[in-house]
CSV table of C-alpha atoms and ligand atoms in Angstrom, one decimal:
chain,number,residue,atom,x,y,z
A,1,MET,CA,34.5,20.0,-1.9
A,2,ALA,CA,30.8,19.0,-1.4
A,3,THR,CA,28.2,21.4,-0.4
A,4,MET,CA,24.5,20.9,-0.4
A,5,PRO,CA,22.8,22.0,-3.7
A,6,ALA,CA,20.2,24.7,-3.6
A,7,GLN,CA,16.7,23.5,-3.8
A,8,VAL,CA,15.9,23.3,-7.5
A,9,LEU,CA,12.6,21.5,-7.7
A,10,GLU,CA,9.4,23.1,-6.5
A,11,VAL,CA,7.9,20.0,-5.1
A,12,PRO,CA,6.2,20.4,-1.7
A,13,ARG,CA,7.6,18.3,1.1
A,14,PRO,CA,5.7,15.0,1.4
A,15,ASP,CA,3.2,14.5,4.2
A,16,TRP,CA,5.4,11.8,5.7
A,17,MET,CA,8.2,14.3,6.2
A,18,SER,CA,7.8,14.9,10.0
A,19,ASP,CA,9.8,17.4,12.2
A,20,ASP,CA,11.9,14.5,13.4
A,21,LEU,CA,12.8,13.6,9.8
A,22,THR,CA,13.6,17.2,9.0
A,23,MET,CA,16.1,17.1,11.9
A,24,LEU,CA,17.5,13.9,10.7
A,25,GLU,CA,17.9,15.4,7.2
A,26,ASP,CA,19.9,18.3,8.6
A,27,MET,CA,22.0,16.1,10.7
A,28,ALA,CA,22.7,13.6,7.9
A,29,ASN,CA,23.7,16.4,5.5
A,30,ARG,CA,26.0,17.9,8.0
A,31,PHE,CA,27.6,14.6,8.8
A,32,MET,CA,28.3,13.9,5.2
A,33,GLU,CA,29.7,17.4,4.6
A,34,GLU,CA,31.9,17.4,7.7
A,35,GLU,CA,32.9,13.8,8.2
A,36,ILE,CA,32.9,12.2,4.7
A,37,ALA,CA,33.3,14.9,2.0
A,38,PRO,CA,36.6,16.3,3.3
A,39,HIS,CA,38.2,12.8,2.9
A,40,TYR,CA,36.2,11.8,-0.2
A,41,GLU,CA,39.0,12.4,-2.7
A,42,ARG,CA,41.3,10.1,-0.7
A,43,TYR,CA,38.5,7.5,-0.6
A,44,GLU,CA,38.2,7.7,-4.3
A,45,LYS,CA,41.9,7.2,-4.8
A,46,GLN,CA,42.2,4.3,-2.3
A,47,GLU,CA,39.0,2.9,-3.7
A,48,ILE,CA,37.6,2.2,-0.2
A,49,VAL,CA,36.1,4.3,2.6
A,50,ASP,CA,37.9,4.0,5.9
A,51,ARG,CA,36.3,1.8,8.5
A,52,GLN,CA,36.4,4.6,11.0
A,53,ALA,CA,34.0,6.6,8.8
A,54,TRP,CA,31.5,3.7,9.2
A,55,GLU,CA,32.0,3.7,13.0
A,56,LYS,CA,31.5,7.5,13.1
A,57,ALA,CA,28.2,7.1,11.1
A,58,GLY,CA,27.2,4.4,13.6
A,59,ALA,CA,27.9,6.7,16.6
A,60,ALA,CA,25.9,9.5,14.9
A,61,GLY,CA,22.9,7.2,14.5
A,62,LEU,CA,23.1,6.9,10.8
A,63,LEU,CA,23.6,3.1,10.7
A,64,CYS,CA,20.4,1.0,11.0
A,65,ALA,CA,18.2,3.9,11.7
A,66,SER,CA,15.1,1.9,10.7
A,67,MET,CA,15.9,-1.0,13.0
A,68,PRO,CA,14.1,-1.2,16.3
A,69,GLU,CA,15.8,0.4,19.3
A,70,GLU,CA,16.0,-3.0,21.1
A,71,TYR,CA,18.4,-4.1,18.4
A,72,GLY,CA,20.6,-0.9,18.5
A,73,GLY,CA,18.7,1.0,15.9
A,74,VAL,CA,16.8,4.3,16.1
A,75,GLY,CA,13.4,2.7,15.7
A,76,GLY,CA,12.7,4.5,12.5
A,77,THR,CA,11.1,3.6,9.2
A,78,TYR,CA,12.1,3.4,5.6
A,79,ALA,CA,11.7,7.2,5.5
A,80,HIS,CA,14.8,7.5,7.7
A,81,GLU,CA,16.7,5.4,5.2
A,82,ALA,CA,15.5,7.4,2.3
A,83,ILE,CA,16.7,10.6,4.0
A,84,ILE,CA,20.1,9.2,4.9
A,85,THR,CA,20.5,7.9,1.4
A,86,GLU,CA,19.5,11.2,-0.2
A,87,ALA,CA,22.0,13.0,2.1
A,88,ILE,CA,24.7,11.0,0.4
A,89,GLY,CA,23.5,11.9,-3.0
A,90,HIS,CA,22.9,15.6,-2.2
A,91,THR,CA,26.4,16.0,-0.7
A,92,GLY,CA,28.1,14.0,-3.5
A,93,VAL,CA,29.7,11.2,-1.5
A,94,ASP,CA,28.0,8.6,-3.6
A,95,GLY,CA,30.4,5.7,-2.9
A,96,PHE,CA,29.8,5.7,0.9
A,97,GLY,CA,28.1,2.3,1.0
A,98,ILE,CA,26.0,2.6,4.1
A,99,ALA,CA,22.7,2.6,2.2
A,100,LEU,CA,23.1,-1.0,1.2
A,101,HIS,CA,24.2,-1.9,4.7
A,102,ASN,CA,21.2,0.0,6.3
A,103,ALA,CA,18.3,-0.6,4.0
A,104,ILE,CA,19.2,-3.8,2.2
A,105,VAL,CA,21.3,-6.1,4.5
A,106,ALA,CA,19.9,-5.2,7.9
A,107,PRO,CA,16.2,-5.7,6.8
A,108,TYR,CA,16.9,-9.3,5.7
A,109,ILE,CA,18.0,-10.1,9.3
A,110,LEU,CA,15.1,-8.1,10.9
A,111,HIS,CA,12.4,-9.6,8.7
A,112,HIS,CA,13.7,-13.1,8.3
A,113,GLY,CA,16.1,-13.7,11.2
A,114,SER,CA,15.3,-15.5,14.5
A,115,GLU,CA,15.2,-13.5,17.7
A,116,GLU,CA,18.7,-14.8,18.5
A,117,GLN,CA,20.0,-13.8,15.1
A,118,LYS,CA,18.6,-10.3,15.4
A,119,GLN,CA,20.2,-9.9,18.8
A,120,LYS,CA,23.5,-11.3,17.6
A,121,TRP,CA,23.9,-9.2,14.5
A,122,LEU,CA,21.8,-6.1,14.3
A,123,PRO,CA,23.4,-4.2,17.3
A,124,ARG,CA,26.8,-4.7,15.8
A,125,LEU,CA,25.6,-3.6,12.4
A,126,ALA,CA,24.2,-0.5,14.1
A,127,THR,CA,27.6,0.5,15.5
A,128,GLY,CA,29.6,-0.3,12.4
A,129,GLU,CA,31.5,-3.1,14.1
A,130,LEU,CA,30.0,-5.3,11.4
A,131,ILE,CA,29.8,-4.0,7.9
A,132,GLY,CA,27.2,-5.7,5.8
A,133,ALA,CA,27.2,-7.0,2.2
A,134,ILE,CA,24.8,-9.2,0.2
A,135,ALA,CA,26.3,-11.7,-2.2
A,136,MET,CA,23.8,-12.8,-4.9
A,137,THR,CA,25.7,-12.4,-8.1
A,138,GLU,CA,28.1,-15.0,-9.4
A,139,PRO,CA,30.4,-14.9,-12.4
A,140,GLY,CA,27.9,-17.1,-14.3
A,141,ALA,CA,24.6,-15.8,-12.7
A,142,GLY,CA,23.5,-12.2,-12.5
A,143,SER,CA,20.1,-11.4,-13.8
A,144,ASP,CA,19.2,-15.1,-13.7
A,145,LEU,CA,19.5,-15.6,-10.0
A,146,GLN,CA,18.0,-19.1,-10.3
A,147,GLY,CA,21.3,-20.0,-12.0
A,148,VAL,CA,23.3,-19.5,-8.7
A,149,LYS,CA,25.8,-22.3,-8.3
A,150,ALA,CA,27.2,-21.7,-4.8
A,151,THR,CA,26.1,-24.5,-2.5
A,152,ALA,CA,25.6,-25.1,1.2
A,153,ARG,CA,25.8,-28.7,2.2
A,154,LYS,CA,24.5,-29.7,5.7
A,155,ASP,CA,27.1,-31.5,7.8
A,156,GLY,CA,25.9,-32.2,11.4
A,157,ASN,CA,25.1,-28.9,12.9
A,158,HIS,CA,27.1,-27.0,10.3
A,159,TYR,CA,26.7,-25.9,6.7
A,160,VAL,CA,29.6,-26.2,4.3
A,161,ILE,CA,29.6,-23.4,1.7
A,162,ASN,CA,31.4,-23.6,-1.6
A,163,GLY,CA,31.3,-21.2,-4.5
A,164,SER,CA,32.2,-17.8,-5.7
A,165,LYS,CA,30.5,-14.4,-5.9
A,166,THR,CA,31.3,-11.3,-7.8
A,167,PHE,CA,30.6,-7.6,-8.0
A,168,ILE,CA,29.8,-7.5,-4.2
A,169,THR,CA,29.4,-4.0,-2.8
A,170,ASN,CA,31.4,-3.4,0.4
A,171,GLY,CA,33.2,-6.6,-0.6
A,172,GLN,CA,36.6,-5.6,1.0
A,173,ASN,CA,35.2,-4.0,4.1
A,174,ALA,CA,32.3,-6.4,4.9
A,175,ASN,CA,32.6,-8.8,7.8
A,176,LEU,CA,29.0,-9.9,7.6
A,177,VAL,CA,27.9,-11.3,4.3
A,178,ILE,CA,24.5,-12.7,3.4
A,179,VAL,CA,25.2,-15.3,0.8
A,180,VAL,CA,22.7,-16.7,-1.7
A,181,VAL,CA,23.3,-20.5,-2.0
A,182,LYS,CA,21.6,-23.6,-3.2
A,183,THR,CA,20.8,-26.0,-0.3
A,184,ASP,CA,19.1,-28.3,-2.9
A,185,PRO,CA,20.7,-27.8,-6.3
A,186,THR,CA,18.1,-30.0,-7.9
A,187,ALA,CA,15.1,-27.9,-6.7
A,188,GLY,CA,15.5,-24.6,-8.7
A,189,ALA,CA,14.2,-21.6,-6.8
A,190,LYS,CA,12.8,-23.8,-4.1
A,191,GLY,CA,16.4,-25.0,-3.4
A,192,THR,CA,17.7,-21.5,-2.7
A,193,SER,CA,18.6,-20.3,0.8
A,194,LEU,CA,20.2,-17.3,2.5
A,195,MET,CA,23.1,-17.9,4.9
A,196,VAL,CA,24.8,-15.3,7.1
A,197,VAL,CA,28.6,-15.6,7.1
A,198,GLU,CA,30.6,-13.7,9.7
A,199,THR,CA,33.8,-13.6,7.8
A,200,ASP,CA,36.1,-13.0,10.8
A,201,GLU,CA,34.8,-16.3,12.3
A,202,VAL,CA,35.4,-18.7,9.5
A,203,GLU,CA,38.2,-20.4,7.5
A,204,GLY,CA,38.1,-20.9,3.8
A,205,PHE,CA,36.7,-17.4,3.0
A,206,GLU,CA,38.8,-15.3,0.7
A,207,ARG,CA,38.3,-11.9,-0.9
A,208,GLY,CA,39.4,-11.3,-4.5
A,209,ARG,CA,40.8,-8.0,-5.6
A,210,ASN,CA,39.0,-4.8,-5.2
A,211,LEU,CA,37.5,-4.5,-8.6
A,212,ASP,CA,38.5,-1.6,-10.9
A,213,LYS,CA,35.3,0.2,-11.8
A,214,ILE,CA,34.6,3.2,-14.1
A,215,GLY,CA,32.6,5.0,-11.3
A,216,LEU,CA,31.7,4.8,-7.6
A,217,LYS,CA,35.4,4.6,-7.1
A,218,ALA,CA,35.2,5.2,-3.3
A,219,ASN,CA,33.1,2.0,-2.9
A,220,ASP,CA,34.9,-1.3,-2.6
A,221,THR,CA,33.4,-4.0,-4.9
A,222,SER,CA,34.9,-7.5,-4.9
A,223,GLU,CA,34.8,-11.1,-5.7
A,224,LEU,CA,34.3,-13.4,-2.8
A,225,PHE,CA,35.4,-17.0,-2.6
A,226,PHE,CA,34.0,-19.7,-0.3
A,227,ASN,CA,36.1,-22.9,0.0
A,228,ASP,CA,34.6,-25.3,2.4
A,229,VAL,CA,33.5,-22.5,4.7
A,230,ARG,CA,31.8,-24.0,7.7
A,231,ILE,CA,29.1,-22.0,9.5
A,232,PRO,CA,26.7,-23.1,12.2
A,233,THR,CA,23.3,-24.3,10.9
A,234,ALA,CA,21.9,-21.4,13.2
A,235,ASN,CA,23.2,-19.0,10.5
A,236,LEU,CA,20.5,-20.0,8.0
A,237,LEU,CA,18.0,-17.1,7.6
A,238,GLY,CA,14.5,-18.3,8.0
A,239,THR,CA,12.9,-21.3,9.7
A,240,GLU,CA,13.8,-23.9,7.1
A,241,GLU,CA,15.9,-24.3,4.0
A,242,GLY,CA,14.5,-23.3,0.6
A,243,GLN,CA,13.0,-19.9,1.6
A,244,GLY,CA,15.7,-17.8,0.0
A,245,PHE,CA,13.9,-16.9,-3.2
A,246,ILE,CA,10.8,-15.8,-1.4
A,247,GLN,CA,13.0,-13.8,1.0
A,248,LEU,CA,14.7,-12.1,-2.0
A,249,MET,CA,11.4,-11.3,-3.7
A,250,THR,CA,10.1,-9.8,-0.5
A,251,GLU,CA,13.1,-7.5,0.0
A,252,LEU,CA,14.0,-6.5,-3.6
A,253,PRO,CA,11.2,-3.9,-3.9
A,254,GLN,CA,12.8,-1.9,-1.1
A,255,GLU,CA,16.2,-2.2,-2.7
A,256,ARG,CA,14.7,-0.8,-6.0
A,257,LEU,CA,13.1,2.1,-4.2
A,258,LEU,CA,16.4,2.9,-2.5
A,259,ILE,CA,18.1,3.1,-5.9
A,260,ALA,CA,15.3,5.5,-7.0
A,261,ASN,CA,15.9,7.6,-3.9
A,262,GLN,CA,19.7,7.7,-4.7
A,263,ALA,CA,18.9,8.6,-8.3
A,264,ILE,CA,16.6,11.6,-7.5
A,265,SER,CA,19.1,13.0,-5.0
A,266,MET,CA,21.9,12.9,-7.5
A,267,ILE,CA,19.6,14.4,-10.2
A,268,GLU,CA,18.8,17.3,-7.8
A,269,ARG,CA,22.5,17.9,-7.1
A,270,ALA,CA,23.5,17.8,-10.8
A,271,LEU,CA,20.8,20.3,-11.7
A,272,ALA,CA,21.8,22.7,-9.0
A,273,LEU,CA,25.5,22.5,-9.9
A,274,THR,CA,24.8,23.0,-13.5
A,275,ILE,CA,22.5,26.0,-13.1
A,276,ASP,CA,25.2,27.6,-11.0
A,277,TYR,CA,27.8,26.8,-13.6
A,278,VAL,CA,25.9,28.2,-16.6
A,279,ARG,CA,25.0,31.3,-14.7
A,280,GLU,CA,28.7,32.1,-14.4
A,281,ARG,CA,30.3,30.8,-17.6
A,282,LYS,CA,30.5,33.3,-20.4
A,283,ALA,CA,30.6,32.7,-24.2
A,284,PHE,CA,29.8,35.1,-27.1
A,285,GLY,CA,29.5,38.0,-24.6
A,286,LYS,CA,26.8,36.5,-22.5
A,287,THR,CA,26.3,33.7,-20.0
A,288,VAL,CA,25.7,30.2,-21.1
A,289,LEU,CA,22.3,30.4,-19.4
A,290,ASP,CA,21.4,33.2,-21.7
A,291,PHE,CA,21.3,30.8,-24.7
A,292,GLN,CA,17.9,29.6,-25.4
A,293,ASN,CA,19.2,26.1,-25.9
A,294,THR,CA,20.5,26.0,-22.3
A,295,GLN,CA,17.2,27.3,-21.0
A,296,PHE,CA,15.2,24.8,-22.9
A,297,LYS,CA,17.5,21.9,-21.9
A,298,LEU,CA,17.3,22.8,-18.3
A,299,ALA,CA,13.6,23.5,-18.5
A,300,GLU,CA,13.1,20.0,-19.9
A,301,LEU,CA,15.3,18.4,-17.2
A,302,LYS,CA,13.7,20.3,-14.4
A,303,SER,CA,10.2,19.2,-15.6
A,304,GLU,CA,11.2,15.6,-15.9
A,305,ALA,CA,13.0,15.7,-12.5
A,306,THR,CA,9.9,17.3,-10.9
A,307,MET,CA,7.7,14.4,-12.2
A,308,ALA,CA,10.3,11.9,-10.9
A,309,ARG,CA,10.5,13.5,-7.5
A,310,VAL,CA,6.7,13.4,-7.1
A,311,PHE,CA,6.7,9.8,-8.1
A,312,VAL,CA,9.5,8.8,-5.7
A,313,ASN,CA,7.8,10.6,-2.8
A,314,HIS,CA,4.6,8.7,-3.7
A,315,CYS,CA,6.5,5.4,-3.8
A,316,VAL,CA,8.0,6.1,-0.4
A,317,GLU,CA,4.5,6.9,1.0
A,318,GLN,CA,3.2,3.7,-0.5
A,319,HIS,CA,6.1,1.7,1.0
A,320,LEU,CA,5.5,3.2,4.4
A,321,LYS,CA,1.9,2.0,4.2
A,322,GLY,CA,3.1,-1.4,3.2
A,323,GLU,CA,1.5,-0.9,-0.2
A,324,LEU,CA,4.4,-0.6,-2.6
A,325,THR,CA,4.0,-3.3,-5.3
A,326,PRO,CA,7.0,-5.0,-6.9
A,327,THR,CA,5.7,-3.5,-10.2
A,328,THR,CA,5.7,0.1,-9.0
A,329,ALA,CA,9.1,-0.4,-7.3
A,330,SER,CA,10.5,-1.7,-10.6
A,331,MET,CA,9.1,1.3,-12.4
A,332,ALA,CA,10.7,3.7,-9.9
A,333,LYS,CA,14.1,2.0,-10.3
A,334,TYR,CA,14.0,1.9,-14.1
A,335,MET,CA,12.5,5.4,-14.7
A,336,LEU,CA,14.6,7.2,-12.2
A,337,THR,CA,18.0,5.6,-13.2
A,338,ASP,CA,17.4,6.2,-16.9
A,339,LEU,CA,16.5,9.8,-16.1
A,340,GLN,CA,19.6,10.1,-13.9
A,341,CYS,CA,21.9,9.0,-16.7
A,342,LYS,CA,20.2,11.4,-19.1
A,343,VAL,CA,20.4,14.3,-16.7
A,344,MET,CA,24.1,13.6,-16.0
A,345,ASP,CA,24.8,13.5,-19.7
A,346,GLU,CA,23.0,16.7,-20.5
A,347,CYS,CA,24.4,18.5,-17.5
A,348,LEU,CA,27.9,17.5,-18.4
A,349,GLN,CA,27.4,18.8,-21.9
A,350,LEU,CA,26.4,22.2,-20.5
A,351,HIS,CA,29.7,22.3,-18.7
A,352,GLY,CA,31.6,22.0,-22.0
A,353,GLY,CA,35.2,20.7,-21.7
A,354,TYR,CA,35.2,21.4,-18.0
A,355,GLY,CA,32.5,18.8,-17.6
A,356,TYR,CA,35.0,16.2,-18.7
A,357,MET,CA,37.5,17.2,-16.1
A,358,ASN,CA,37.5,15.2,-12.9
A,359,GLU,CA,37.9,18.4,-10.8
A,360,TYR,CA,34.3,19.3,-11.7
A,361,PRO,CA,31.8,17.2,-9.7
A,362,ILE,CA,29.6,16.6,-12.7
A,363,ALA,CA,32.4,14.4,-14.3
A,364,ARG,CA,32.3,12.0,-11.4
A,365,MET,CA,28.5,12.1,-11.1
A,366,PHE,CA,28.3,11.1,-14.8
A,367,ARG,CA,30.5,8.1,-14.1
A,368,ASP,CA,28.8,7.2,-10.8
A,369,ALA,CA,25.4,7.2,-12.4
A,370,ARG,CA,26.0,4.6,-15.1
A,371,VAL,CA,25.9,1.5,-12.8
A,372,GLN,CA,22.5,2.5,-11.4
A,373,ARG,CA,20.9,1.1,-14.5
A,374,ILE,CA,22.7,-2.2,-14.0
A,375,TYR,CA,22.7,-3.3,-10.3
A,376,GLY,CA,19.6,-4.0,-8.2
A,377,GLY,CA,18.3,-5.9,-11.3
A,378,THR,CA,19.1,-4.4,-14.7
A,379,ASN,CA,16.6,-2.0,-16.2
A,380,GLU,CA,15.8,-4.6,-18.8
A,381,ILE,CA,14.8,-7.0,-15.9
A,382,MET,CA,12.7,-4.2,-14.4
A,383,LYS,CA,10.8,-4.0,-17.7
A,384,LEU,CA,10.2,-7.7,-17.7
A,385,LEU,CA,8.8,-7.5,-14.2
A,386,ILE,CA,6.6,-4.5,-15.2
A,387,ALA,CA,5.4,-6.3,-18.3
A,388,ARG,CA,4.1,-9.2,-16.1
A,389,SER,CA,1.5,-6.8,-14.8
A,390,LEU,CA,0.1,-6.0,-18.3
B,401,LIG,C1,29.2,-1.7,-9.1
B,401,LIG,C2,28.3,-2.9,-8.9
B,401,LIG,C3,27.9,-3.3,-7.6
B,401,LIG,C4,27.1,-4.4,-7.5
B,401,LIG,N1,26.8,-4.8,-6.2
B,401,LIG,C5,26.2,-6.0,-6.0
B,401,LIG,C6,26.0,-6.6,-4.7
B,401,LIG,O1,26.3,-5.9,-3.7
B,401,LIG,N2,25.5,-7.8,-4.6
B,401,LIG,C7,25.2,-8.6,-5.7
B,401,LIG,O2,24.8,-9.7,-5.5
B,401,LIG,N3,25.4,-8.1,-6.9
B,401,LIG,C8,25.9,-6.9,-7.1
B,401,LIG,N4,26.1,-6.4,-8.4
B,401,LIG,C9,25.8,-7.2,-9.5
B,401,LIG,C10,24.6,-6.8,-10.3
B,401,LIG,O3,23.4,-6.9,-9.6
B,401,LIG,C11,24.6,-7.5,-11.6
B,401,LIG,O4,25.7,-7.1,-12.4
B,401,LIG,C12,23.3,-7.4,-12.4
B,401,LIG,O5,22.2,-8.0,-11.8
B,401,LIG,C13,23.4,-7.9,-13.9
B,401,LIG,O6,23.9,-9.2,-13.9
B,401,LIG,P1,25.1,-9.6,-14.9
B,401,LIG,O7,26.2,-8.6,-14.6
B,401,LIG,O8,25.5,-11.0,-14.7
B,401,LIG,O9,24.6,-9.3,-16.3
B,401,LIG,P2,23.7,-10.3,-17.2
B,401,LIG,O10,22.7,-11.0,-16.4
B,401,LIG,O11,24.7,-11.2,-17.9
B,401,LIG,O12,23.1,-9.4,-18.3
B,401,LIG,C14,23.8,-8.9,-19.5
B,401,LIG,C15,22.7,-8.1,-20.3
B,401,LIG,O13,21.7,-8.9,-20.7
B,401,LIG,C16,20.4,-8.4,-20.3
B,401,LIG,N5,19.5,-9.4,-19.9
B,401,LIG,C17,19.7,-10.5,-19.1
B,401,LIG,N6,18.6,-11.2,-19.0
B,401,LIG,C18,17.7,-10.7,-19.8
B,401,LIG,C19,16.3,-11.0,-20.2
B,401,LIG,N7,15.7,-12.0,-19.7
B,401,LIG,N8,15.7,-10.1,-21.1
B,401,LIG,C20,16.3,-9.1,-21.6
B,401,LIG,N9,17.6,-8.7,-21.3
B,401,LIG,C21,18.3,-9.5,-20.4
B,401,LIG,C22,20.8,-7.5,-19.1
B,401,LIG,O14,19.8,-6.5,-18.8
B,401,LIG,C23,22.1,-6.9,-19.5
B,401,LIG,O15,21.9,-5.8,-20.3
B,401,LIG,C24,26.8,-5.2,-8.6
B,401,LIG,C25,27.2,-4.8,-9.9
B,401,LIG,C26,28.0,-3.7,-10.0
B,401,LIG,C27,28.4,-3.3,-11.4
């Protein structure tokens, strides 16, 4: 079902795009087309991707590519993650949740974990033996993360975790969950800590149902419950309690850039598919592309997508230099995902009634796009963050 879209945008390859990265791009696209896309309809129906697909991705070097080789990774950079993420968007397997595992979960352990923690978890994340999730959101606390109610109480050389989380990506498959908890509920942000829970090793951990979403059907999203879950104190991320908020603030810009990379790849695919469609479809004795309205719409979208692609490439370059600011990352997340939703809507319209039929990829892409403006910090929260720089 999924084939790579033709190159629609005329943006030169960025300077950071080395020969190695071009090879990775070819390999990642091929992997998604050959190993994931043929099963994708089934994954959508069962609302979860098979674990074996994760293990195959691990064997192909597509898990934890930006982790150092000594921890089972490929020794790459964020550019590797951007390319793997975009391969998912370009081939239309949007619900394969490895991007979060690779570029959000693993970096928390690499950047904030002890040597022992890195050795314990990263190699198993790199093979797919462990599937990662990050559990921040709770039923009563989403945008306002300071309102997190889950707690971790110290008891000898253990922490005892209580609380519930919701909307957790990879929530059914995950067996390594980074949980945002309060170690001091009276201390606000300074009382927040991150704990790593290996779910196969503990009692009192339960998964709720696989949540019924409007899009990204192939991705499992769940509630998670922690009832007196005991984990060793060695599973605290960081050298002491209370560092959780700073750790989140450090890692969230990359999460936001990752969402922008996802968005631009899906935009490129939607434009390519739509251009193909309107070239073929006939009405009033001509092709739909012959109508000036179609040409103008697609000209507008191509122009906006070109600006967006240049901006995303710039942000990746900044990030590789360690210079991507939280403000710019928030701009990328908000601008790109707003544009993504606009592009999906306009492209669906150009498909007419067929655009509303699930057998046409644009229908699913339209549904998959919507959440991009919500998770990773809503676009309203992005504007708040940007406004702080005014
Ligand atoms: C498919 C999916 C996957 C997800 N994956 C994960 C995951 O893996 N891990 C995880 O921890 N979370 C995850 N989330 C949760 C996601 O990050 C939250 O849904 C999001 O942060 C918003 O929180 P909320 O749903 O509680 O909305 P609320 O915070 O209740 O927001 C409701 C509305 O109010 C607006 N709003 C809130 N505060 C302000 C303000 N100060 N100013 C202006 N407007 C405001 C919001 O923008 C929104 O429009 C996922 C969500 C979805 C839908």
